[in-house]
Short mmCIF file of C-alpha atoms in Angstrom, two decimals:
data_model
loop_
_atom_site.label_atom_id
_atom_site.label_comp_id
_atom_site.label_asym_id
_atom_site.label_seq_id
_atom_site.Cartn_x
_atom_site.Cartn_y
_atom_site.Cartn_z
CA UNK V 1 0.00 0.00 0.00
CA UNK V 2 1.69 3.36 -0.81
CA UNK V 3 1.11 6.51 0.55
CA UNK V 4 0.77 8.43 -2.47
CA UNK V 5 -2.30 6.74 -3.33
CA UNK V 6 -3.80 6.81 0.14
CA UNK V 7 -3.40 10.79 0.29
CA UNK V 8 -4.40 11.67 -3.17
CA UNK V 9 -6.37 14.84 -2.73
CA UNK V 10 -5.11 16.27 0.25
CA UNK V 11 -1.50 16.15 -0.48
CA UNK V 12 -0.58 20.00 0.11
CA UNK V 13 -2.16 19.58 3.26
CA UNK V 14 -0.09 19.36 6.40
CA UNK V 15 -0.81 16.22 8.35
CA UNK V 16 -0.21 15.16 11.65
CA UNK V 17 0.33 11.80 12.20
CA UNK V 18 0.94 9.65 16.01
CA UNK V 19 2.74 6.92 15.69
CA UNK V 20 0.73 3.97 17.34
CA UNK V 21 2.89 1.01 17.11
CA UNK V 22 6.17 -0.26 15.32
CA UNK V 23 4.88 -3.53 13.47
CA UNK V 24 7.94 -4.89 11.61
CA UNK V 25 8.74 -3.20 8.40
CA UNK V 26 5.83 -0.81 8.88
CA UNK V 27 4.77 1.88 11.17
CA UNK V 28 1.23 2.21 11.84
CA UNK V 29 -0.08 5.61 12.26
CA UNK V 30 -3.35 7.58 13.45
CA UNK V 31 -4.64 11.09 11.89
CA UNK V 32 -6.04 14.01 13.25
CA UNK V 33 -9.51 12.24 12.62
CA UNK V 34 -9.08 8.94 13.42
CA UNK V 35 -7.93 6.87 10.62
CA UNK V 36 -4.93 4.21 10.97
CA UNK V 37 -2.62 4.03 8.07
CA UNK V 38 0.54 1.79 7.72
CA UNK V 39 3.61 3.28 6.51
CA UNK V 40 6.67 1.68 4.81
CA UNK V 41 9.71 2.56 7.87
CA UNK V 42 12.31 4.01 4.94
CA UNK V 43 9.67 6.20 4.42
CA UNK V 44 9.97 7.97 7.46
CA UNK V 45 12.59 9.86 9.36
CA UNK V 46 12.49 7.70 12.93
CA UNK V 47 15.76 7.03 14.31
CA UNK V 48 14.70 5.30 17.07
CA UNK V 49 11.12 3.79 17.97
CA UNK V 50 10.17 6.63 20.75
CA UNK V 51 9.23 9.51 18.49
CA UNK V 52 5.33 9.66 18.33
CA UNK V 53 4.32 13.24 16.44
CA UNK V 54 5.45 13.13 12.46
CA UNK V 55 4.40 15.50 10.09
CA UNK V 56 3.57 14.75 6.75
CA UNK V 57 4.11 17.60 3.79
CA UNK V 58 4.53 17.17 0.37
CA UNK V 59 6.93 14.81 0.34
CA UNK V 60 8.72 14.39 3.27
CA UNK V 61 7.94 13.34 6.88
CA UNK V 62 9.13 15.28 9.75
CA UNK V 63 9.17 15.18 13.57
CA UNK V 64 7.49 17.84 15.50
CA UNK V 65 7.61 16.08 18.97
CA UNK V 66 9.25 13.33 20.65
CA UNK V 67 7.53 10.41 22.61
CA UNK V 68 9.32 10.39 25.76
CA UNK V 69 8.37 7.16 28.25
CA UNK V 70 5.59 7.77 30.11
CA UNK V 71 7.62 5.86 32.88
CA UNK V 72 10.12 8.47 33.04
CA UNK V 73 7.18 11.15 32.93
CA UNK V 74 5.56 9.22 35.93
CA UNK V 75 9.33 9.02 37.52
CA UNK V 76 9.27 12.68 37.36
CA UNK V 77 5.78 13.75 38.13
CA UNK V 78 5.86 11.73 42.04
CA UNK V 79 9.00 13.19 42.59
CA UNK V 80 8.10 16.77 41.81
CA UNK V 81 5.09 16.56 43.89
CA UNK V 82 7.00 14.71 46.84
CA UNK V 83 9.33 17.35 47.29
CA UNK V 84 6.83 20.27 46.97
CA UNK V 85 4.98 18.55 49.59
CA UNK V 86 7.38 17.40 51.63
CA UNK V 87 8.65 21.14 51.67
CA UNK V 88 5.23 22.70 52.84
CA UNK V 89 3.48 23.44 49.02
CA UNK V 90 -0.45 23.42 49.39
CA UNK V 91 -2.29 20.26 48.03
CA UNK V 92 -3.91 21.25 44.86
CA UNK V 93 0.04 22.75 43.46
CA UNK V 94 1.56 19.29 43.73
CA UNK V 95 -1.42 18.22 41.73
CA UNK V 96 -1.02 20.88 39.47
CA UNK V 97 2.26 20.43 38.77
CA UNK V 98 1.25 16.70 37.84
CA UNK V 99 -1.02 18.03 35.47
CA UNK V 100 0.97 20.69 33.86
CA UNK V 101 4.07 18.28 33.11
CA UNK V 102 0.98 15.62 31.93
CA UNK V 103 -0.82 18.35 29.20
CA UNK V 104 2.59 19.13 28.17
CA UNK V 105 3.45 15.31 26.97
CA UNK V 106 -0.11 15.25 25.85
CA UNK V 107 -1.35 12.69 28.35
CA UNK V 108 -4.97 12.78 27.89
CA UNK V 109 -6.04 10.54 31.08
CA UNK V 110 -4.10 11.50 34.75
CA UNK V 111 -5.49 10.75 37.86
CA UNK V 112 -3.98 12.53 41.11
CA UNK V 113 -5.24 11.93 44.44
CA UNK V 114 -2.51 14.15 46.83
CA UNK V 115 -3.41 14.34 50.47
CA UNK V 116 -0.51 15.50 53.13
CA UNK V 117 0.58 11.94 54.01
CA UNK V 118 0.61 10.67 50.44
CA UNK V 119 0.44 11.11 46.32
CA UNK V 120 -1.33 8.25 43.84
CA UNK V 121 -0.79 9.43 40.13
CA UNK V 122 -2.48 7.00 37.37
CA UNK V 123 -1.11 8.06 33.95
CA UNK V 124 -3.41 6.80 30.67
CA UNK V 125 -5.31 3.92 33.30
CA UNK V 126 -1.77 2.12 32.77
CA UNK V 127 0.90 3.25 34.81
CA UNK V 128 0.26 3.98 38.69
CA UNK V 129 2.96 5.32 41.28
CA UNK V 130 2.23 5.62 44.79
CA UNK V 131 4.48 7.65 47.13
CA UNK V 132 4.03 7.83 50.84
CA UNK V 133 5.47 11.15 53.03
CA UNK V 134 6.95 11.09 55.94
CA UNK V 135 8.89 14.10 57.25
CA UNK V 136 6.98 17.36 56.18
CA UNK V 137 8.77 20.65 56.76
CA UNK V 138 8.83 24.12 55.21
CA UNK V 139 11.62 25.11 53.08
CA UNK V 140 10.13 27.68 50.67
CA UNK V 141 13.43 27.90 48.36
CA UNK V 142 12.42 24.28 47.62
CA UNK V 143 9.07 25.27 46.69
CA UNK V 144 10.14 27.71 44.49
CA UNK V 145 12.37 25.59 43.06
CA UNK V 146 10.74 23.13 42.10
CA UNK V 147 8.14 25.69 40.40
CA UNK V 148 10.40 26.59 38.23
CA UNK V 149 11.93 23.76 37.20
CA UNK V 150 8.27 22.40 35.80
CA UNK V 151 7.65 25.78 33.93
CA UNK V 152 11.22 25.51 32.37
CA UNK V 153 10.36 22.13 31.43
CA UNK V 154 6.73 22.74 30.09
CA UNK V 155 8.02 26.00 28.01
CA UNK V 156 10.42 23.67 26.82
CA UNK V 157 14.13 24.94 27.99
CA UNK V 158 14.80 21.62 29.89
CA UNK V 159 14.81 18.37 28.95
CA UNK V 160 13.61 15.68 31.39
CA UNK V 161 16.08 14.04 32.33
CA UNK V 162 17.88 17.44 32.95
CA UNK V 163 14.75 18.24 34.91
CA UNK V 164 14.91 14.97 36.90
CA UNK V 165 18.58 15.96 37.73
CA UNK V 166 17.53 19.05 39.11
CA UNK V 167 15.66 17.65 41.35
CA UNK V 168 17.31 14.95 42.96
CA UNK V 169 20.02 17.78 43.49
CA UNK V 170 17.12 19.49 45.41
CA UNK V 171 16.82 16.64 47.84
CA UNK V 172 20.45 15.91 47.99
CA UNK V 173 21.08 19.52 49.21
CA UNK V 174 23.29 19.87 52.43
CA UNK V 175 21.36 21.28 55.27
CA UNK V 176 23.20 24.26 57.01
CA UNK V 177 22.18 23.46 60.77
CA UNK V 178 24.00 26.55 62.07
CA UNK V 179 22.20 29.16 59.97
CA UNK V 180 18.37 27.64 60.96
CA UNK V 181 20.06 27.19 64.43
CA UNK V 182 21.00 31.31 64.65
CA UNK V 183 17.96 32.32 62.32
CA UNK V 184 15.62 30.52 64.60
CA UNK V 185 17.22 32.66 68.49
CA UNK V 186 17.82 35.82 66.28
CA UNK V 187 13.73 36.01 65.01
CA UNK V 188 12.46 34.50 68.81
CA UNK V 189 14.48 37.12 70.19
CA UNK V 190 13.35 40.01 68.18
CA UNK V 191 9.66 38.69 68.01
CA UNK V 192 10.16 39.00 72.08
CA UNK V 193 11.50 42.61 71.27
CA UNK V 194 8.56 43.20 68.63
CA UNK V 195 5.56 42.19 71.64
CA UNK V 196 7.49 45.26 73.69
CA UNK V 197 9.82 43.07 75.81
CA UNK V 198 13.25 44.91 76.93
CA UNK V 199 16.70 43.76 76.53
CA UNK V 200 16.58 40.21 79.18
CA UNK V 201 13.57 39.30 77.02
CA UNK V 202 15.62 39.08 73.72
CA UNK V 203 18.57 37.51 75.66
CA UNK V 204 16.36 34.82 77.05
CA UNK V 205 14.69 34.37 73.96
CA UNK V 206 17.35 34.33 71.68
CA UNK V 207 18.95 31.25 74.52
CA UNK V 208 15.74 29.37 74.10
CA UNK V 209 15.67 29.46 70.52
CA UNK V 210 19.14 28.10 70.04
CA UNK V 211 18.74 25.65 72.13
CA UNK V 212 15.26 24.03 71.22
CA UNK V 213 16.90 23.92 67.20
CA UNK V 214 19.90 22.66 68.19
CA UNK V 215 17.90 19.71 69.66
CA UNK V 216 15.46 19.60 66.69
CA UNK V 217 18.31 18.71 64.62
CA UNK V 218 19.03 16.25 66.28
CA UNK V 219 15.38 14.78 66.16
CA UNK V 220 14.59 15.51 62.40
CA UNK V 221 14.19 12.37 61.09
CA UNK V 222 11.85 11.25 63.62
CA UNK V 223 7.79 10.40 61.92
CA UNK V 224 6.61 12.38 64.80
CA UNK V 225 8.89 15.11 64.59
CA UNK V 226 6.48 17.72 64.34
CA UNK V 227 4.46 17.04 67.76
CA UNK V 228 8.01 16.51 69.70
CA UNK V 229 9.28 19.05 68.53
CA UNK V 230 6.75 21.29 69.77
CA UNK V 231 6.61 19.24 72.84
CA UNK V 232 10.01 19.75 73.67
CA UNK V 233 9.92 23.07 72.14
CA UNK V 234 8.16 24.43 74.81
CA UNK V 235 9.79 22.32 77.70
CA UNK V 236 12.74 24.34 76.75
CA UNK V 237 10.95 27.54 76.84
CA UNK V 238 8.89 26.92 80.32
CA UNK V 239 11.76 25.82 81.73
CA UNK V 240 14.01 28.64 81.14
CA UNK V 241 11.17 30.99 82.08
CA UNK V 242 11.04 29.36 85.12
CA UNK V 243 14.17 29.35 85.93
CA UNK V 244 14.94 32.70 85.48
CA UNK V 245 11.59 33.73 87.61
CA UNK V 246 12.77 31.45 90.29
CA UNK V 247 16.68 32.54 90.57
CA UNK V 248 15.93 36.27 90.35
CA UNK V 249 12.33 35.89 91.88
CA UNK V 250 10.74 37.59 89.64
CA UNK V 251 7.51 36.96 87.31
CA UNK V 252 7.57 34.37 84.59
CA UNK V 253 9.34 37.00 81.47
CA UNK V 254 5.49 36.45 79.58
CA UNK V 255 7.30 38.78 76.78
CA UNK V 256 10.40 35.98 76.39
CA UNK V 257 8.20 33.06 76.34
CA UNK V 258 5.52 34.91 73.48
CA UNK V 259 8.66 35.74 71.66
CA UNK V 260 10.02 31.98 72.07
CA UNK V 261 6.74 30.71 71.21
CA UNK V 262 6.39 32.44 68.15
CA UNK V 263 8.45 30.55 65.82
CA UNK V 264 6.76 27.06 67.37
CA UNK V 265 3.40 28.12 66.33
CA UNK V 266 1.42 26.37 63.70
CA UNK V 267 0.94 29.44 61.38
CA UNK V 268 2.52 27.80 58.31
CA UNK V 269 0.07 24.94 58.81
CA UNK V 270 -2.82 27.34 59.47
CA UNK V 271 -2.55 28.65 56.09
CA UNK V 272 -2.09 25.70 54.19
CA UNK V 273 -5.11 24.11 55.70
CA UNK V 274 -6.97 27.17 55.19
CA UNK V 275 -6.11 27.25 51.37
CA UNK V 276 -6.42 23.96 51.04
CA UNK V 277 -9.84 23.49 52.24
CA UNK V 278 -11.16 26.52 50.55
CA UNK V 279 -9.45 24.80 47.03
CA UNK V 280 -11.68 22.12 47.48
CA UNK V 281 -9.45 19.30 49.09
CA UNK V 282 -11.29 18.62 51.99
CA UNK V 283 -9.47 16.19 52.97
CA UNK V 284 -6.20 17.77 53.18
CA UNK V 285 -7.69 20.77 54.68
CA UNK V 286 -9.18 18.92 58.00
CA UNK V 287 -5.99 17.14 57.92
CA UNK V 288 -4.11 20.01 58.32
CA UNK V 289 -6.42 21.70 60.52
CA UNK V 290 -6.00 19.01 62.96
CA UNK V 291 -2.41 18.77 62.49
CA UNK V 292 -2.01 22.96 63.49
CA UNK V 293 -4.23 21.69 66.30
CA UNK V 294 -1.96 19.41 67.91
CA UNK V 295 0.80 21.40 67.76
CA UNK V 296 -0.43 23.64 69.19
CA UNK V 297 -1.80 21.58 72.11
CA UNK V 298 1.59 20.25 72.71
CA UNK V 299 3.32 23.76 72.51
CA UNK V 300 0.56 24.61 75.36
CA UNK V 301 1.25 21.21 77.14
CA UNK V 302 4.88 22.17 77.14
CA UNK V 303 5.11 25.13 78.44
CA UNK V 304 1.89 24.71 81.41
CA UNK V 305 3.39 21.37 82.63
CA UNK V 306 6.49 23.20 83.51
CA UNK V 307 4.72 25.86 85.07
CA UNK V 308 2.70 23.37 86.56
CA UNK V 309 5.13 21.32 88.35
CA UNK V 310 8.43 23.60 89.11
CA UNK V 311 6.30 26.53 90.04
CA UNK V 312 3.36 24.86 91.26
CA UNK V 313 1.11 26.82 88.74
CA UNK V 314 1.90 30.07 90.44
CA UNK V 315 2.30 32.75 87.27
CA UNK V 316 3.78 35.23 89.95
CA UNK Q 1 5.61 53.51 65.07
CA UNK Q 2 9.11 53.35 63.54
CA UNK Q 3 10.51 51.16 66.22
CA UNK Q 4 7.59 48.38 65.39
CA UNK Q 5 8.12 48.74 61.85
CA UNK Q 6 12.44 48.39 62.33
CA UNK Q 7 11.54 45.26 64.78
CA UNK Q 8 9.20 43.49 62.62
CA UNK Q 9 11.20 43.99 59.99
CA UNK Q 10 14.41 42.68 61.34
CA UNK Q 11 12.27 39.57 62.83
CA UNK Q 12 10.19 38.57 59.48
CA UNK Q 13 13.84 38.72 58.11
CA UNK Q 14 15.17 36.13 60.87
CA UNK Q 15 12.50 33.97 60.27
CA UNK Q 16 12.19 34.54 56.42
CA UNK Q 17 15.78 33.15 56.70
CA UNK Q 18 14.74 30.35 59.09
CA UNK Q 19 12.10 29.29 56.38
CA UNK Q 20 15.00 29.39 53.38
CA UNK Q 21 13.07 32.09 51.71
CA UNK Q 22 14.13 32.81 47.99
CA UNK Q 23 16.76 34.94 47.86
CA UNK Q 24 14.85 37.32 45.64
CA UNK Q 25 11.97 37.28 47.94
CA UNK Q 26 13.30 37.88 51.24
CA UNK Q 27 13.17 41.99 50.83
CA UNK Q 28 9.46 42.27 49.38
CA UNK Q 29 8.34 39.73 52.44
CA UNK Q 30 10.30 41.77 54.76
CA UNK Q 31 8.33 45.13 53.90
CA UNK Q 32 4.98 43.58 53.67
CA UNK Q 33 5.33 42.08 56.85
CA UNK Q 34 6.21 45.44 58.27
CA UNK Q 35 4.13 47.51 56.27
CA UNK Q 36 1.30 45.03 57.58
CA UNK Q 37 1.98 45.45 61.29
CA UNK Q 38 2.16 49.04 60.93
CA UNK Q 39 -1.69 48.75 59.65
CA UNK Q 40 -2.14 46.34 62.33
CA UNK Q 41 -1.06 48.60 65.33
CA UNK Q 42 -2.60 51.73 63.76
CA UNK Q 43 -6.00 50.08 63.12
CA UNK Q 44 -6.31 48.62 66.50
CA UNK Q 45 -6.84 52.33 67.72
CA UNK Q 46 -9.61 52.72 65.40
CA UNK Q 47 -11.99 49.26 64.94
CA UNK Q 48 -12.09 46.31 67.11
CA UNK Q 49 -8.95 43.88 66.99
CA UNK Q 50 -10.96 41.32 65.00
CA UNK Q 51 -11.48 43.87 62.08
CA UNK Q 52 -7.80 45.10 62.50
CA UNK Q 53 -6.98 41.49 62.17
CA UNK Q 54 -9.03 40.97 58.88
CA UNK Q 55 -7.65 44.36 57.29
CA UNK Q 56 -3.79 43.64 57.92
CA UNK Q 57 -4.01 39.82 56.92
CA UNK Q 58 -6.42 40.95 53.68
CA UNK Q 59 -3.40 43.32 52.79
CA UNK Q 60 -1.01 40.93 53.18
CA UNK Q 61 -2.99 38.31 51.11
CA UNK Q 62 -3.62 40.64 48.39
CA UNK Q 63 -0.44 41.69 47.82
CA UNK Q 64 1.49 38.65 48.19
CA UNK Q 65 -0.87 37.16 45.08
CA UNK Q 66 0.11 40.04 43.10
CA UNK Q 67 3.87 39.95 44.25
CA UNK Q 68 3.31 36.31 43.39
CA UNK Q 69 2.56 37.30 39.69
CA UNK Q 70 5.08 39.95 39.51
CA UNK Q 71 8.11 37.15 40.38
CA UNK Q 72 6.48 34.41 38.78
CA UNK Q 73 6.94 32.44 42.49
CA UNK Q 74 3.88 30.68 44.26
CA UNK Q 75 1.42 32.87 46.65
CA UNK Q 76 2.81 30.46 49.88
CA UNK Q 77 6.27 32.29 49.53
CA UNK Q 78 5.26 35.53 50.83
CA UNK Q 79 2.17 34.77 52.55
CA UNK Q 80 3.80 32.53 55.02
CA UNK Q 81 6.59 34.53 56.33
CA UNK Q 82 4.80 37.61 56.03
CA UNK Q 83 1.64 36.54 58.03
CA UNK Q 84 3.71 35.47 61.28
CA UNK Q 85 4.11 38.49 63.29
CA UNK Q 86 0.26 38.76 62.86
CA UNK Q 87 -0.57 35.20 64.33
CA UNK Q 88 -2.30 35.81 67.41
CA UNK Q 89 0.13 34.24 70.00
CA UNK Q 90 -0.08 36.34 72.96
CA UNK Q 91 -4.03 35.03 72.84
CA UNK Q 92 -2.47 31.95 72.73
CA UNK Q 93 -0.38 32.50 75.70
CA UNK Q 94 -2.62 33.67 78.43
CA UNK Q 95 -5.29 31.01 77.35
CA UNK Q 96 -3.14 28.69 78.52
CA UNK Q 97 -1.23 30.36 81.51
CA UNK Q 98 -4.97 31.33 82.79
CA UNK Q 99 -5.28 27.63 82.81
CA UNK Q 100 -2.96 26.45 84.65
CA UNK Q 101 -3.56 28.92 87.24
CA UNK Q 102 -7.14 27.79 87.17
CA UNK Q 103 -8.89 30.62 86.28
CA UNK Q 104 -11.35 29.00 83.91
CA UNK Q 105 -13.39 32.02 83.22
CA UNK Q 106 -10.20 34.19 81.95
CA UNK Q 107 -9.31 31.35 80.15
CA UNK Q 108 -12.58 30.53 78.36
CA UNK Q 109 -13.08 34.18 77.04
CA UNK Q 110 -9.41 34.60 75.91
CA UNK Q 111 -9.57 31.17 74.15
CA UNK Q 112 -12.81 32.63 72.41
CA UNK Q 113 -11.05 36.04 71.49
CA UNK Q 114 -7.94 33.35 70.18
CA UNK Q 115 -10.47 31.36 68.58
CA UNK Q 116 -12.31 34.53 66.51
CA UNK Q 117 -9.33 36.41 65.72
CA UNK Q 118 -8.21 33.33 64.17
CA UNK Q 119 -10.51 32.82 62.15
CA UNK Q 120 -10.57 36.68 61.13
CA UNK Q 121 -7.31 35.67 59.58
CA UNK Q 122 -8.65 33.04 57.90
CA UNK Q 123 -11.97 34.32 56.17
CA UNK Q 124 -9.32 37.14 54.98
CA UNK Q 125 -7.06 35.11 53.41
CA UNK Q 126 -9.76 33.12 52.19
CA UNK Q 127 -11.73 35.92 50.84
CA UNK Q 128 -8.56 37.18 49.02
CA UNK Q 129 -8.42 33.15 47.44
CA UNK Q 130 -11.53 33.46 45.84
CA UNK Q 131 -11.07 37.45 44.23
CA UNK Q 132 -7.76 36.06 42.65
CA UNK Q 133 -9.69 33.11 41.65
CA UNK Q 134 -12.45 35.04 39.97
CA UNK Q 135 -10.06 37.01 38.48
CA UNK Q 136 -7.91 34.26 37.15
CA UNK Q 137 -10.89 33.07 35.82
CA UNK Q 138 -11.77 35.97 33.66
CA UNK Q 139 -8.50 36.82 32.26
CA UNK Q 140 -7.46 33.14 31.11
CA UNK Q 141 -11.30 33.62 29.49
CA UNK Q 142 -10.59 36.96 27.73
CA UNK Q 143 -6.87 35.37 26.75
CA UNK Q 144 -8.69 32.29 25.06
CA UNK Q 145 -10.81 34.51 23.27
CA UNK Q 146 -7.90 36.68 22.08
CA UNK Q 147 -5.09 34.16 21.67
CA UNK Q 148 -6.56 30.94 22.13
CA UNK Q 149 -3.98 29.33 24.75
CA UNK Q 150 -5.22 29.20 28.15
CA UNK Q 151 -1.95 27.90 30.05
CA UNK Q 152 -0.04 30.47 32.16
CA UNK Q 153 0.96 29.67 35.38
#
């Protein structure tokens, strides 16, 4: 069968043809309206069996796009929304980002289910990946980053395997403890400052915050980091509010624990949930909500046990 | 006035840090954090601290979805360091210190006051979702008309 023949009247046309299958010596092709063809392989300019967009025009056959494995798309969409949720993104962008990189390799049929703990993606009903999270923190360079890197990829200035590089550098970064260490006293001190607290205040505060991240470190990789860490965020902080009250006896510094307590709270979480649940992911929102909740609780639990027991729930 | 605005500053910028902000973001977060609690503090002289809580988080909402579209980063970058100083944790505080001390009544009404505030914050942001949403909405519909490709973001 030749192709001449089959074409006959609308050979100026441009065609676009998708490459279904590779059956021996022929190629067997769909049209823009549905119609399978089979073409002779010396006919057309495939170099290897991947490329799925030709275009026909009087007389030669081009490529326009190239198939890439929807394995390696899959690869790379659960890892791009792992590490944007894993970092603190909302819900509904790691499922965007799915869908972006999916219209951009033409993938008619994708499925995403992301909730905080997890990510299913179902690509064409064939290919499924399911990725489970464990440690969620916030690292908004991470976020960005990994923004960019799909909208380089779905304007086209990365490939994506280069794109898949650039990502596992992302998660092989080197964490710089001492900089969230001194970040962390240097904002709880000036937060203390901020709520009108003098100079001890800021001292004090700036003391507690070092110390509670320089024991979060130490914790990270824990599953339950998030609800020890507040736990023992505010031990840290009761306890050195106690002790200074009791040394000097003096109140408990309420200025130097509000300005401890400050980076502890749940306010990241807050307004995820909240965006989350108005986007329509219910499920992520309540999950969140309860999640800021608990924190919360044991931030509170923290810092009143101390209270409770060392100064026998006097405040004065 | 200038001594909250310097503080709040210099403490969005700790924590901004602490968060591993963007590089290119740190500055704009910095001022609309500040720029925020200066609203915050001067409208608490004038309305009720709910409504001074809905005006300052509905600026910072507002403008860190345009900021968003201005440096082509997501909303979350500037919305979360910026809204921090505003999070109601002194309400927080004496909640809980009132009881442990046992008294119940203190505690119930601040937790309420915690509690409303709150969610002041939240219909604010909220309310500032749904605006860009609209929005979005109309401008991707005018761009298919015009140039029929609807992908931006």
């Amino acid at each position: 069968m030749s192709i001449s023949n089959n074409l006959g009247g609308i050979m100026l046309k441009k065609i676009v043809y998708t490459v279904l299958e590779i059956d021996g010596d022929y190629a067997v092709v769909i049209d823009q309206n549905g119609i399978e063809k089979r073409i002779p392989m010396d006919l057309l300019p495939l170099e290897n069996n991947d490329d799925m967009k030709i275009e026909y025009e009087n007389p030669t056959y081009q490529i326009t796009k190239t198939k890439t494995d929807h394995k390696k798309i899959l690869k790379f969409c659960s890892l791009i929304s792992k590490i944007s949720l894993e970092n603190g993104a909302e819900t509904y962008r790691a499922e965007d980002l799915v869908y972006h990189t999916c219209r951009y390799y033409d993938i008619e049929k994708v499925a995403v289910l992301a909730i905080p703990t997890g990510i299913l993606i179902t690509l064409e009903d064939e290919e499924t990946s399911l990725v489970r999270i464990q440690n969620r923190s916030t690292d908004l360079y991470n976020i960005e980053q990994v923004n960019s890197i799909c909208r380089d990829l779905t304007v086209g200035k990365l490939d994506i395997d280069q794109a898949l590089n650039k990502l596992n550098d992302l998660t092989n970064q080197k964490v710089k403890t001492l900089k969230y260490i001194f970040t962390n006293g240097f904002s709880s001190g000036f937060f203390a400052l901020l709520f009108l607290g003098d100079f001890k205040d800021f001292i004090l505060a700036f003391l507690c915050g070092i110390i509670s991240q320089s024991i979060f470190t130490l914790i990270k990789k824990d599953s339950m980091y998030k609800f020890t860490s507040s736990l023992i965020g505010g031990f840290i902080v009761g306890a050195i509010a106690v002790l200074y009250s009791n040394i000097l006896s003096v109140n408990i510094p309420d200025k130097m624990v509000l300005g401890a307590m400050m980076p502890l709270l749940p306010g990241l979480v807050m307004t995820n949930a909240i965006r989350d649940a108005v986007s329509g992911d219910l499920v992520s929102g309540t999950a969140r909500f309860a999640e800021a909740l608990i924190i919360a609780l044991s931030l509170a639990t923290g810092v009143g046990m101390i209270i409770i027991i060392f100064n026998n729930g006097n405040i004065l | 006035m200038l001594k909250e605005f310097i503080l709040s500053f210099i403490a969005t910028l700790f924590f901004a840090i602490f968060l591993n902000c963007p590089k290119k973001s740190i500055a704009p977060v910095c001022f609309l954090a500040a720029f925020a609690y200066i609203i915050f503090s001067f409208s608490q002289n004038i309305y009720t601290p709910v409504a001074s809580y809905f005006i300052s988080t509905f600026f910072i909402a507002a403008l860190s979805e345009i900021l968003a579209r201005i440096f082509k980063m997501p909303a979350t970058i500037f919305l979360i360091p910026a809204i921090i100083p505003l999070v109601p944790g002194m309400g927080i505080y004496e909640t809980m210190i009132n009881l442990v001390a046992q008294n119940f009544e203190i505690a119930a009404s601040k937790a309420t006051q915690t509690i409303v505030n709150l969610s002041a914050i939240a219909i604010s942001i909220v309310i500032v979702l749904i605006f860009t949403k609209i929005l979005t909405t109309i401008y991707l519909f005018l761009k298919k008309e015009y140039k029929n490709h609807m992908r931006t973001r």
